[in-house]
Each structure stands twice: as C-alpha cells, then as structure tokens.
GROMACS .gro file of N, CA and C in nm:
model
  267
    1MET      N    1  -1.170   1.682  -0.183
    1MET     CA    2  -1.150   1.541  -0.163
    1MET      C    3  -1.096   1.480  -0.291
    2PRO      N    4  -0.995   1.397  -0.280
    2PRO     CA    5  -0.937   1.335  -0.401
    2PRO      C    6  -1.039   1.247  -0.471
    3THR      N    7  -1.019   1.226  -0.600
    3THR     CA    8  -1.100   1.132  -0.676
    3THR      C    9  -1.047   0.992  -0.655
    4TRP      N   10  -1.133   0.900  -0.614
    4TRP     CA   11  -1.096   0.759  -0.600
    4TRP      C   12  -1.130   0.685  -0.729
    5LYS      N   13  -1.031   0.629  -0.792
    5LYS     CA   14  -1.051   0.548  -0.913
    5LYS      C   15  -1.119   0.417  -0.873
    6PRO      N   16  -1.189   0.354  -0.966
    6PRO     CA   17  -1.262   0.229  -0.935
    6PRO      C   18  -1.173   0.120  -0.869
    7ALA      N   19  -1.051   0.106  -0.919
    7ALA     CA   20  -0.963   0.003  -0.860
    7ALA      C   21  -0.930   0.033  -0.715
    8ALA      N   22  -0.913   0.159  -0.681
    8ALA     CA   23  -0.885   0.200  -0.545
    8ALA      C   24  -1.005   0.178  -0.453
    9ILE      N   25  -1.124   0.207  -0.505
    9ILE     CA   26  -1.246   0.183  -0.428
    9ILE      C   27  -1.261   0.033  -0.403
   10ALA      N   28  -1.238  -0.046  -0.505
   10ALA     CA   29  -1.247  -0.192  -0.489
   10ALA      C   30  -1.143  -0.245  -0.389
   11ASP      N   31  -1.021  -0.188  -0.396
   11ASP     CA   32  -0.915  -0.226  -0.298
   11ASP      C   33  -0.961  -0.196  -0.156
   12ARG      N   34  -1.014  -0.076  -0.135
   12ARG     CA   35  -1.055  -0.035  -0.001
   12ARG      C   36  -1.165  -0.123   0.051
   13LYS      N   37  -1.264  -0.152  -0.033
   13LYS     CA   38  -1.374  -0.239   0.009
   13LYS      C   39  -1.329  -0.379   0.038
   14ARG      N   40  -1.239  -0.433  -0.046
   14ARG     CA   41  -1.192  -0.569  -0.026
   14ARG      C   42  -1.111  -0.580   0.105
   15ILE      N   43  -1.026  -0.480   0.128
   15ILE     CA   44  -0.942  -0.482   0.249
   15ILE      C   45  -1.029  -0.473   0.374
   16THR      N   46  -1.122  -0.378   0.375
   16THR     CA   47  -1.205  -0.361   0.495
   16THR      C   48  -1.298  -0.479   0.514
   17ALA      N   49  -1.349  -0.538   0.406
   17ALA     CA   50  -1.436  -0.658   0.421
   17ALA      C   51  -1.357  -0.776   0.480
   18TYR      N   52  -1.233  -0.791   0.438
   18TYR     CA   53  -1.152  -0.898   0.488
   18TYR      C   54  -1.125  -0.881   0.638
   19ILE      N   55  -1.089  -0.759   0.677
   19ILE     CA   56  -1.061  -0.732   0.818
   19ILE      C   57  -1.189  -0.745   0.902
   20ALA      N   58  -1.303  -0.708   0.846
   20ALA     CA   59  -1.431  -0.709   0.919
   20ALA      C   60  -1.473  -0.851   0.955
   21GLN      N   61  -1.421  -0.952   0.886
   21GLN     CA   62  -1.457  -1.090   0.920
   21GLN      C   63  -1.420  -1.123   1.061
   22ASP      N   64  -1.308  -1.071   1.109
   22ASP     CA   65  -1.264  -1.099   1.246
   22ASP      C   66  -1.274  -0.979   1.341
   23LYS      N   67  -1.260  -0.859   1.283
   23LYS     CA   68  -1.254  -0.739   1.364
   23LYS      C   69  -1.334  -0.626   1.301
   24PRO      N   70  -1.467  -0.626   1.316
   24PRO     CA   71  -1.551  -0.527   1.249
   24PRO      C   72  -1.514  -0.383   1.283
   25LEU      N   73  -1.484  -0.355   1.411
   25LEU     CA   74  -1.450  -0.219   1.450
   25LEU      C   75  -1.319  -0.176   1.387
   26ALA      N   76  -1.221  -0.264   1.381
   26ALA     CA   77  -1.092  -0.234   1.319
   26ALA      C   78  -1.111  -0.202   1.171
   27ALA      N   79  -1.201  -0.272   1.105
   27ALA     CA   80  -1.228  -0.247   0.962
   27ALA      C   81  -1.284  -0.110   0.940
   28ILE      N   82  -1.378  -0.069   1.024
   28ILE     CA   83  -1.436   0.063   1.017
   28ILE      C   84  -1.331   0.170   1.041
   29GLU      N   85  -1.248   0.148   1.143
   29GLU     CA   86  -1.145   0.246   1.176
   29GLU      C   87  -1.044   0.258   1.062
   30LEU      N   88  -1.005   0.145   1.000
   30LEU     CA   89  -0.911   0.152   0.888
   30LEU      C   90  -0.975   0.222   0.767
   31GLY      N   91  -1.100   0.193   0.740
   31GLY     CA   92  -1.168   0.260   0.629
   31GLY      C   93  -1.173   0.411   0.651
   32ASP      N   94  -1.201   0.452   0.773
   32ASP     CA   95  -1.204   0.595   0.807
   32ASP      C   96  -1.064   0.655   0.795
   33LEU      N   97  -0.964   0.584   0.841
   33LEU     CA   98  -0.828   0.632   0.832
   33LEU      C   99  -0.783   0.652   0.689
   34LEU      N  100  -0.815   0.556   0.602
   34LEU     CA  101  -0.784   0.567   0.460
   34LEU      C  102  -0.845   0.695   0.400
   35MET      N  103  -0.971   0.718   0.430
   35MET     CA  104  -1.039   0.833   0.377
   35MET      C  105  -0.981   0.966   0.434
   36GLU      N  106  -0.954   0.963   0.562
   36GLU     CA  107  -0.898   1.083   0.628
   36GLU      C  108  -0.761   1.120   0.572
   37LYS      N  109  -0.673   1.021   0.565
   37LYS     CA  110  -0.536   1.053   0.515
   37LYS      C  111  -0.539   1.090   0.368
   38ALA      N  112  -0.616   1.022   0.289
   38ALA     CA  113  -0.627   1.057   0.147
   38ALA      C  114  -0.685   1.198   0.132
   39GLY      N  115  -0.779   1.234   0.221
   39GLY     CA  116  -0.837   1.366   0.218
   39GLY      C  117  -0.734   1.478   0.241
   40GLN      N  118  -0.630   1.449   0.317
   40GLN     CA  119  -0.521   1.547   0.341
   40GLN      C  120  -0.445   1.579   0.216
   41LEU      N  121  -0.453   1.492   0.115
   41LEU     CA  122  -0.374   1.513  -0.007
   41LEU      C  123  -0.420   1.635  -0.085
   42ASP      N  124  -0.545   1.679  -0.068
   42ASP     CA  125  -0.590   1.799  -0.135
   42ASP      C  126  -0.511   1.920  -0.085
   43LEU      N  127  -0.482   1.925   0.045
   43LEU     CA  128  -0.402   2.036   0.098
   43LEU      C  129  -0.254   2.014   0.085
   44TYR      N  130  -0.211   1.891   0.094
   44TYR     CA  131  -0.069   1.858   0.090
   44TYR      C  132  -0.042   1.747  -0.015
   45PRO      N  133  -0.050   1.780  -0.143
   45PRO     CA  134  -0.039   1.677  -0.247
   45PRO      C  135   0.096   1.609  -0.254
   46LEU      N  136   0.200   1.672  -0.197
   46LEU     CA  137   0.332   1.613  -0.201
   46LEU      C  138   0.363   1.539  -0.071
   47LEU      N  139   0.264   1.511   0.010
   47LEU     CA  140   0.279   1.446   0.139
   47LEU      C  141   0.348   1.310   0.124
   48GLY      N  142   0.309   1.232   0.024
   48GLY     CA  143   0.371   1.101   0.003
   48GLY      C  144   0.494   1.114  -0.086
   49PRO      N  145   0.594   1.032  -0.063
   49PRO     CA  146   0.711   1.036  -0.148
   49PRO      C  147   0.683   0.981  -0.290
   50THR      N  148   0.778   1.004  -0.379
   50THR     CA  149   0.764   0.955  -0.513
   50THR      C  150   0.742   0.804  -0.511
   51GLY      N  151   0.650   0.757  -0.595
   51GLY     CA  152   0.614   0.615  -0.598
   51GLY      C  153   0.706   0.530  -0.677
   52ARG      N  154   0.687   0.402  -0.672
   52ARG     CA  155   0.768   0.305  -0.747
   52ARG      C  156   0.733   0.303  -0.894
   53VAL      N  157   0.613   0.350  -0.927
   53VAL     CA  158   0.567   0.360  -1.065
   53VAL      C  159   0.580   0.506  -1.106
   54LYS      N  160   0.639   0.531  -1.223
   54LYS     CA  161   0.658   0.668  -1.268
   54LYS      C  162   0.527   0.744  -1.268
   55GLY      N  163   0.534   0.867  -1.216
   55GLY     CA  164   0.416   0.954  -1.214
   55GLY      C  165   0.325   0.935  -1.094
   56THR      N  166   0.367   0.846  -1.002
   56THR     CA  167   0.281   0.824  -0.882
   56THR      C  168   0.357   0.868  -0.756
   57ARG      N  169   0.277   0.875  -0.651
   57ARG     CA  170   0.330   0.900  -0.517
   57ARG      C  171   0.263   0.795  -0.426
   58GLU      N  172   0.327   0.769  -0.312
   58GLU     CA  173   0.278   0.665  -0.222
   58GLU      C  174   0.270   0.721  -0.080
   59LEU      N  175   0.151   0.715  -0.021
   59LEU     CA  176   0.132   0.765   0.113
   59LEU      C  177   0.103   0.647   0.206
   60THR      N  178   0.189   0.627   0.304
   60THR     CA  179   0.168   0.521   0.401
   60THR      C  180   0.068   0.576   0.502
   61VAL      N  181  -0.048   0.516   0.506
   61VAL     CA  182  -0.155   0.566   0.595
   61VAL      C  183  -0.166   0.483   0.725
   62HIS      N  184  -0.099   0.371   0.724
   62HIS     CA  185  -0.098   0.276   0.836
   62HIS      C  186   0.025   0.193   0.811
   63PRO      N  187   0.090   0.139   0.915
   63PRO     CA  188   0.210   0.059   0.889
   63PRO      C  189   0.190  -0.048   0.783
   64ASN      N  190   0.066  -0.096   0.763
   64ASN     CA  191   0.045  -0.204   0.668
   64ASN      C  192  -0.021  -0.160   0.538
   65TYR      N  193  -0.062  -0.036   0.522
   65TYR     CA  194  -0.141   0.004   0.404
   65TYR      C  195  -0.088   0.130   0.342
   66ILE      N  196  -0.080   0.128   0.209
   66ILE     CA  197  -0.023   0.236   0.130
   66ILE      C  198  -0.130   0.280   0.028
   67VAL      N  199  -0.151   0.412   0.017
   67VAL     CA  200  -0.237   0.468  -0.084
   67VAL      C  201  -0.148   0.516  -0.199
   68ILE      N  202  -0.172   0.466  -0.317
   68ILE     CA  203  -0.097   0.505  -0.437
   68ILE      C  204  -0.182   0.606  -0.511
   69TYR      N  205  -0.122   0.722  -0.540
   69TYR     CA  206  -0.195   0.829  -0.602
   69TYR      C  207  -0.110   0.903  -0.705
   70ARG      N  208  -0.175   0.988  -0.783
   70ARG     CA  209  -0.105   1.072  -0.880
   70ARG      C  210  -0.169   1.209  -0.880
   71LEU      N  211  -0.090   1.306  -0.925
   71LEU     CA  212  -0.139   1.441  -0.937
   71LEU      C  213  -0.170   1.464  -1.085
   72VAL      N  214  -0.290   1.518  -1.109
   72VAL     CA  215  -0.332   1.553  -1.245
   72VAL      C  216  -0.373   1.699  -1.237
   73GLY      N  217  -0.276   1.784  -1.276
   73GLY     CA  218  -0.296   1.927  -1.260
   73GLY      C  219  -0.301   1.955  -1.108
   74ASP      N  220  -0.406   2.019  -1.063
   74ASP     CA  221  -0.424   2.046  -0.921
   74ASP      C  222  -0.505   1.938  -0.850
   75ALA      N  223  -0.549   1.838  -0.924
   75ALA     CA  224  -0.631   1.734  -0.866
   75ALA      C  225  -0.548   1.612  -0.824
   76VAL      N  226  -0.600   1.545  -0.724
   76VAL     CA  227  -0.539   1.419  -0.674
   76VAL      C  228  -0.628   1.301  -0.712
   77GLU      N  229  -0.568   1.197  -0.772
   77GLU     CA  230  -0.642   1.077  -0.804
   77GLU      C  231  -0.583   0.961  -0.724
   78VAL      N  232  -0.664   0.896  -0.643
   78VAL     CA  233  -0.621   0.776  -0.571
   78VAL      C  234  -0.634   0.658  -0.667
   79LEU      N  235  -0.522   0.594  -0.696
   79LEU     CA  236  -0.522   0.485  -0.794
   79LEU      C  237  -0.545   0.346  -0.734
   80ARG      N  238  -0.478   0.321  -0.620
   80ARG     CA  239  -0.485   0.188  -0.557
   80ARG      C  240  -0.464   0.204  -0.407
   81VAL      N  241  -0.501   0.102  -0.334
   81VAL     CA  242  -0.464   0.084  -0.193
   81VAL      C  243  -0.404  -0.054  -0.181
   82LYS      N  244  -0.282  -0.061  -0.131
   82LYS     CA  245  -0.213  -0.189  -0.125
   82LYS      C  246  -0.163  -0.217   0.015
   83HIS      N  247  -0.159  -0.343   0.047
   83HIS     CA  248  -0.094  -0.387   0.172
   83HIS      C  249   0.057  -0.373   0.151
   84ALA      N  250   0.126  -0.328   0.254
   84ALA     CA  251   0.268  -0.304   0.242
   84ALA      C  252   0.348  -0.425   0.200
   85ALA      N  253   0.298  -0.543   0.229
   85ALA     CA  254   0.368  -0.667   0.192
   85ALA      C  255   0.340  -0.713   0.051
   86GLN      N  256   0.241  -0.648  -0.015
   86GLN     CA  257   0.207  -0.687  -0.153
   86GLN      C  258   0.313  -0.645  -0.250
   87GLN      N  259   0.333  -0.722  -0.351
   87GLN     CA  260   0.424  -0.687  -0.460
   87GLN      C  261   0.362  -0.569  -0.536
   88TRP      N  262   0.435  -0.462  -0.549
   88TRP     CA  263   0.391  -0.344  -0.621
   88TRP      C  264   0.507  -0.284  -0.690
   89PRO      N  265   0.506  -0.264  -0.816
   89PRO     CA  266   0.397  -0.279  -0.909
   89PRO      C  267   0.374  -0.421  -0.955
   0.00000   0.00000   0.00000
C-alpha cells in the first residue's frame, strides 16, 4: 500500500466530508475508490502519467479527482488529492 502523506490524508478527508453532507453513500464510495486506485500503484507505479510538478505523477481515479504521487525508490508516496477543476500546482 502506498504511503499517504499528511496533506493527502487531509485532502481525502476534506473531500469525502464535503460530499457526505449531501450524499453520504457517494462519499464512502469515493473514499473507497481513492484507496483502491492508489493501492494499484504498488503493482503499477507508472499507471499515472507524468505530473505537472517535476518528479510527480498524476492518476485520475474519478473524472473529478486526481491523486498526485511520486516514486521514492520502489515506494509510492501519495502527496495530494485534488479536484480536477482545482488549480494545480
């Protein structure tokens, strides 16, 4: 399982909490999807294309959400989770 950095954990919690206000089930499903897709990065670390920030990669896990990660040796670190419409970087 990839290592989730504190900012990525906070992003995931904030996003799912926001969605849960109106659609609790959708929030749970999105949280599960984020974890599932990020978990695939251990087996397929090059799954996401090169990111907009040097040294990162970006995996679109849902049409609206992107997991930003980097490879550190053989390990995967999830750095952030962003809405596709958010300005990044």
